[in-house]
Amino acid sequence: MQAFRSAIEAHDLDAVEALLAEDVVFTSPVVFKPYHGKAITAAILRGVARVFEDFRYERVIGDADGRDHALVFTARVGDREIGGCDFLHLDESGRIDELTVMVRPLSGAQALQAAMGAQFEQIAREAQQAQDRSGL
């Protein structure tokens, strides 16, 4: 999905949030239970943007007019190189209703888990503020 890729690459997280469905489900590579809702998903993506360094998409897999897309990326967390993939599913209106992220190797996933754990209080605050603004 070109709009998502462009927004991520431009660090335009407001544009990324606008692409999310209200009922989006985010599946993390380092947490078993999925997260539900636009507010928490957007907050997590903001946290990831603070943690990932040298992030770049390498390629996109999927039909441009289809509802399923895979965006292959590389990044760094501290001194750990990470390879990964964002799997996106679009709802009938073209909004992202499923976002699943997978990363490798294990040492990179562990570095990501530690870095995101350090972000989680801020992520929770941002999600709550977004919910308060939307009245949910």
PDB file of C-alpha atoms in Angstrom:
ATOM      1  CA  MET A   1       0.000   0.000   0.000  1.00  0.00           C
ATOM      2  CA  GLN A   2       1.767   3.090  -1.281  1.00  0.00           C
ATOM      3  CA  ALA A   3       0.026   5.599   1.016  1.00  0.00           C
ATOM      4  CA  PHE A   4       1.171   3.737   4.148  1.00  0.00           C
ATOM      5  CA  ARG A   5       4.698   3.312   2.830  1.00  0.00           C
ATOM      6  CA  SER A   6       4.973   6.977   1.866  1.00  0.00           C
ATOM      7  CA  ALA A   7       3.632   8.165   5.228  1.00  0.00           C
ATOM      8  CA  ILE A   8       6.016   5.912   7.183  1.00  0.00           C
ATOM      9  CA  GLU A   9       9.007   6.925   5.077  1.00  0.00           C
ATOM     10  CA  ALA A  10       8.116  10.612   5.516  1.00  0.00           C
ATOM     11  CA  HIS A  11       7.702  10.126   9.300  1.00  0.00           C
ATOM     12  CA  ASP A  12       4.178  11.526   8.875  1.00  0.00           C
ATOM     13  CA  LEU A  13       2.527   9.628  11.699  1.00  0.00           C
ATOM     14  CA  ASP A  14      -0.667  11.692  11.495  1.00  0.00           C
ATOM     15  CA  ALA A  15      -1.078  10.441   7.915  1.00  0.00           C
ATOM     16  CA  VAL A  16      -0.384   6.878   9.080  1.00  0.00           C
ATOM     17  CA  GLU A  17      -3.056   7.230  11.776  1.00  0.00           C
ATOM     18  CA  ALA A  18      -5.553   8.511   9.193  1.00  0.00           C
ATOM     19  CA  LEU A  19      -5.086   5.268   7.227  1.00  0.00           C
ATOM     20  CA  LEU A  20      -6.111   3.093  10.199  1.00  0.00           C
ATOM     21  CA  ALA A  21      -9.644   1.777  10.660  1.00  0.00           C
ATOM     22  CA  GLU A  22     -11.210   2.529  14.048  1.00  0.00           C
ATOM     23  CA  ASP A  23     -11.319  -1.220  14.787  1.00  0.00           C
ATOM     24  CA  VAL A  24      -7.805  -2.026  13.529  1.00  0.00           C
ATOM     25  CA  VAL A  25      -6.080  -5.025  15.071  1.00  0.00           C
ATOM     26  CA  PHE A  26      -2.324  -4.730  15.567  1.00  0.00           C
ATOM     27  CA  THR A  27      -0.307  -7.898  16.096  1.00  0.00           C
ATOM     28  CA  SER A  28       3.139  -7.219  17.508  1.00  0.00           C
ATOM     29  CA  PRO A  29       6.205  -9.331  16.808  1.00  0.00           C
ATOM     30  CA  VAL A  30       7.118  -9.316  20.508  1.00  0.00           C
ATOM     31  CA  VAL A  31       3.770  -9.501  22.372  1.00  0.00           C
ATOM     32  CA  PHE A  32       1.439 -12.504  22.191  1.00  0.00           C
ATOM     33  CA  LYS A  33      -1.907 -10.721  22.590  1.00  0.00           C
ATOM     34  CA  PRO A  34      -3.020  -8.426  19.737  1.00  0.00           C
ATOM     35  CA  TYR A  35      -3.915  -4.791  20.362  1.00  0.00           C
ATOM     36  CA  HIS A  36      -7.360  -3.561  19.301  1.00  0.00           C
ATOM     37  CA  GLY A  37      -8.227  -0.067  18.174  1.00  0.00           C
ATOM     38  CA  LYS A  38      -6.879   2.923  16.346  1.00  0.00           C
ATOM     39  CA  ALA A  39      -5.663   4.858  19.411  1.00  0.00           C
ATOM     40  CA  ILE A  40      -3.352   2.148  20.771  1.00  0.00           C
ATOM     41  CA  THR A  41      -2.147   1.104  17.312  1.00  0.00           C
ATOM     42  CA  ALA A  42      -1.248   4.684  16.377  1.00  0.00           C
ATOM     43  CA  ALA A  43       0.521   5.160  19.718  1.00  0.00           C
ATOM     44  CA  ILE A  44       2.511   1.957  19.226  1.00  0.00           C
ATOM     45  CA  LEU A  45       3.541   3.062  15.731  1.00  0.00           C
ATOM     46  CA  ARG A  46       4.707   6.383  17.176  1.00  0.00           C
ATOM     47  CA  GLY A  47       6.772   4.443  19.718  1.00  0.00           C
ATOM     48  CA  VAL A  48       8.264   2.290  16.973  1.00  0.00           C
ATOM     49  CA  ALA A  49       9.218   5.439  15.068  1.00  0.00           C
ATOM     50  CA  ARG A  50      11.128   6.616  18.146  1.00  0.00           C
ATOM     51  CA  VAL A  51      12.908   3.248  18.494  1.00  0.00           C
ATOM     52  CA  PHE A  52      13.765   2.245  14.921  1.00  0.00           C
ATOM     53  CA  GLU A  53      16.838   3.780  13.340  1.00  0.00           C
ATOM     54  CA  ASP A  54      17.829   3.621   9.666  1.00  0.00           C
ATOM     55  CA  PHE A  55      14.377   2.272   8.775  1.00  0.00           C
ATOM     56  CA  ARG A  56      13.721   1.623   5.105  1.00  0.00           C
ATOM     57  CA  TYR A  57      11.326  -0.431   3.053  1.00  0.00           C
ATOM     58  CA  GLU A  58      13.067  -2.782   0.652  1.00  0.00           C
ATOM     59  CA  ARG A  59      10.075  -3.963  -1.349  1.00  0.00           C
ATOM     60  CA  VAL A  60       6.314  -4.307  -1.452  1.00  0.00           C
ATOM     61  CA  ILE A  61       4.532  -7.553  -2.209  1.00  0.00           C
ATOM     62  CA  GLY A  62       0.912  -7.590  -3.306  1.00  0.00           C
ATOM     63  CA  ASP A  63      -1.503  -6.431  -5.935  1.00  0.00           C
ATOM     64  CA  ALA A  64      -1.783  -2.634  -5.948  1.00  0.00           C
ATOM     65  CA  ASP A  65      -5.578  -2.953  -6.175  1.00  0.00           C
ATOM     66  CA  GLY A  66      -5.804  -5.829  -3.682  1.00  0.00           C
ATOM     67  CA  ARG A  67      -6.623  -5.777   0.012  1.00  0.00           C
ATOM     68  CA  ASP A  68      -3.532  -7.653   1.262  1.00  0.00           C
ATOM     69  CA  HIS A  69      -0.016  -6.224   1.183  1.00  0.00           C
ATOM     70  CA  ALA A  70       3.394  -7.109   2.595  1.00  0.00           C
ATOM     71  CA  LEU A  71       6.078  -4.444   3.030  1.00  0.00           C
ATOM     72  CA  VAL A  72       9.562  -5.841   3.653  1.00  0.00           C
ATOM     73  CA  PHE A  73      11.822  -3.600   5.721  1.00  0.00           C
ATOM     74  CA  THR A  74      15.190  -3.296   7.427  1.00  0.00           C
ATOM     75  CA  ALA A  75      15.984  -1.220  10.503  1.00  0.00           C
ATOM     76  CA  ARG A  76      18.259  -1.006  13.480  1.00  0.00           C
ATOM     77  CA  VAL A  77      17.501  -0.969  17.200  1.00  0.00           C
ATOM     78  CA  GLY A  78      20.648   0.059  19.025  1.00  0.00           C
ATOM     79  CA  ASP A  79      23.391  -2.139  17.626  1.00  0.00           C
ATOM     80  CA  ARG A  80      20.992  -4.833  16.336  1.00  0.00           C
ATOM     81  CA  GLU A  81      20.065  -5.095  12.676  1.00  0.00           C
ATOM     82  CA  ILE A  82      16.483  -6.160  12.055  1.00  0.00           C
ATOM     83  CA  GLY A  83      14.735  -7.531   9.017  1.00  0.00           C
ATOM     84  CA  GLY A  84      10.992  -7.599   9.012  1.00  0.00           C
ATOM     85  CA  CYS A  85       7.696  -7.367   7.262  1.00  0.00           C
ATOM     86  CA  ASP A  86       4.523  -5.348   7.773  1.00  0.00           C
ATOM     87  CA  PHE A  87       1.457  -7.320   6.676  1.00  0.00           C
ATOM     88  CA  LEU A  88      -1.514  -5.070   5.959  1.00  0.00           C
ATOM     89  CA  HIS A  89      -5.142  -5.930   5.284  1.00  0.00           C
ATOM     90  CA  LEU A  90      -7.555  -3.264   4.077  1.00  0.00           C
ATOM     91  CA  ASP A  91     -11.252  -3.132   4.878  1.00  0.00           C
ATOM     92  CA  GLU A  92     -13.967  -2.352   2.319  1.00  0.00           C
ATOM     93  CA  SER A  93     -13.329   1.390   2.646  1.00  0.00           C
ATOM     94  CA  GLY A  94      -9.586   1.064   2.074  1.00  0.00           C
ATOM     95  CA  ARG A  95      -8.567   1.583   5.706  1.00  0.00           C
ATOM     96  CA  ILE A  96      -6.058  -0.711   7.416  1.00  0.00           C
ATOM     97  CA  ASP A  97      -8.033  -3.089   9.628  1.00  0.00           C
ATOM     98  CA  GLU A  98      -5.216  -5.562  10.299  1.00  0.00           C
ATOM     99  CA  LEU A  99      -1.520  -4.815  10.786  1.00  0.00           C
ATOM    100  CA  THR A 100       0.814  -7.659  11.665  1.00  0.00           C
ATOM    101  CA  VAL A 101       4.548  -7.118  12.074  1.00  0.00           C
ATOM    102  CA  MET A 102       7.164  -9.851  12.045  1.00  0.00           C
ATOM    103  CA  VAL A 103      10.890  -9.354  12.663  1.00  0.00           C
ATOM    104  CA  ARG A 104      14.058 -11.407  12.737  1.00  0.00           C
ATOM    105  CA  PRO A 105      16.579 -12.435  14.008  1.00  0.00           C
ATOM    106  CA  LEU A 106      15.734 -13.341  17.591  1.00  0.00           C
ATOM    107  CA  SER A 107      18.396 -10.982  18.955  1.00  0.00           C
ATOM    108  CA  GLY A 108      16.794  -8.139  16.986  1.00  0.00           C
ATOM    109  CA  ALA A 109      13.333  -9.046  18.260  1.00  0.00           C
ATOM    110  CA  GLN A 110      14.687  -9.072  21.814  1.00  0.00           C
ATOM    111  CA  ALA A 111      16.267  -5.637  21.331  1.00  0.00           C
ATOM    112  CA  LEU A 112      12.965  -4.361  19.916  1.00  0.00           C
ATOM    113  CA  GLN A 113      11.031  -5.819  22.844  1.00  0.00           C
ATOM    114  CA  ALA A 114      13.319  -4.126  25.371  1.00  0.00           C
ATOM    115  CA  ALA A 115      13.227  -0.777  23.553  1.00  0.00           C
ATOM    116  CA  MET A 116       9.450  -0.843  23.182  1.00  0.00           C
ATOM    117  CA  GLY A 117       9.040  -1.881  26.815  1.00  0.00           C
ATOM    118  CA  ALA A 118      10.881   1.294  27.770  1.00  0.00           C
ATOM    119  CA  GLN A 119       8.402   3.255  25.608  1.00  0.00           C
ATOM    120  CA  PHE A 120       5.250   1.660  26.945  1.00  0.00           C
ATOM    121  CA  GLU A 121       4.276   4.244  29.568  1.00  0.00           C
ATOM    122  CA  GLN A 122       4.453   6.976  26.939  1.00  0.00           C
ATOM    123  CA  ILE A 123       2.558   4.784  24.457  1.00  0.00           C
ATOM    124  CA  ALA A 124      -0.220   4.177  27.010  1.00  0.00           C
ATOM    125  CA  ARG A 125      -0.450   7.943  27.731  1.00  0.00           C
ATOM    126  CA  GLU A 126      -0.640   8.790  24.023  1.00  0.00           C
ATOM    127  CA  ALA A 127      -3.341   6.174  23.434  1.00  0.00           C
ATOM    128  CA  GLN A 128      -5.391   7.458  26.379  1.00  0.00           C
ATOM    129  CA  GLN A 129      -5.070  11.060  25.184  1.00  0.00           C
ATOM    130  CA  ALA A 130      -6.247  10.030  21.703  1.00  0.00           C
ATOM    131  CA  GLN A 131      -9.232   8.193  23.175  1.00  0.00           C
ATOM    132  CA  ASP A 132     -10.078  11.194  25.358  1.00  0.00           C
ATOM    133  CA  ARG A 133      -9.979  13.499  22.303  1.00  0.00           C
ATOM    134  CA  SER A 134     -12.220  11.187  20.277  1.00  0.00           C
ATOM    135  CA  GLY A 135     -14.670  10.673  23.137  1.00  0.00           C
ATOM    136  CA  LEU A 136     -14.313   6.882  23.110  1.00  0.00           C
TER     137      LEU A 136
END
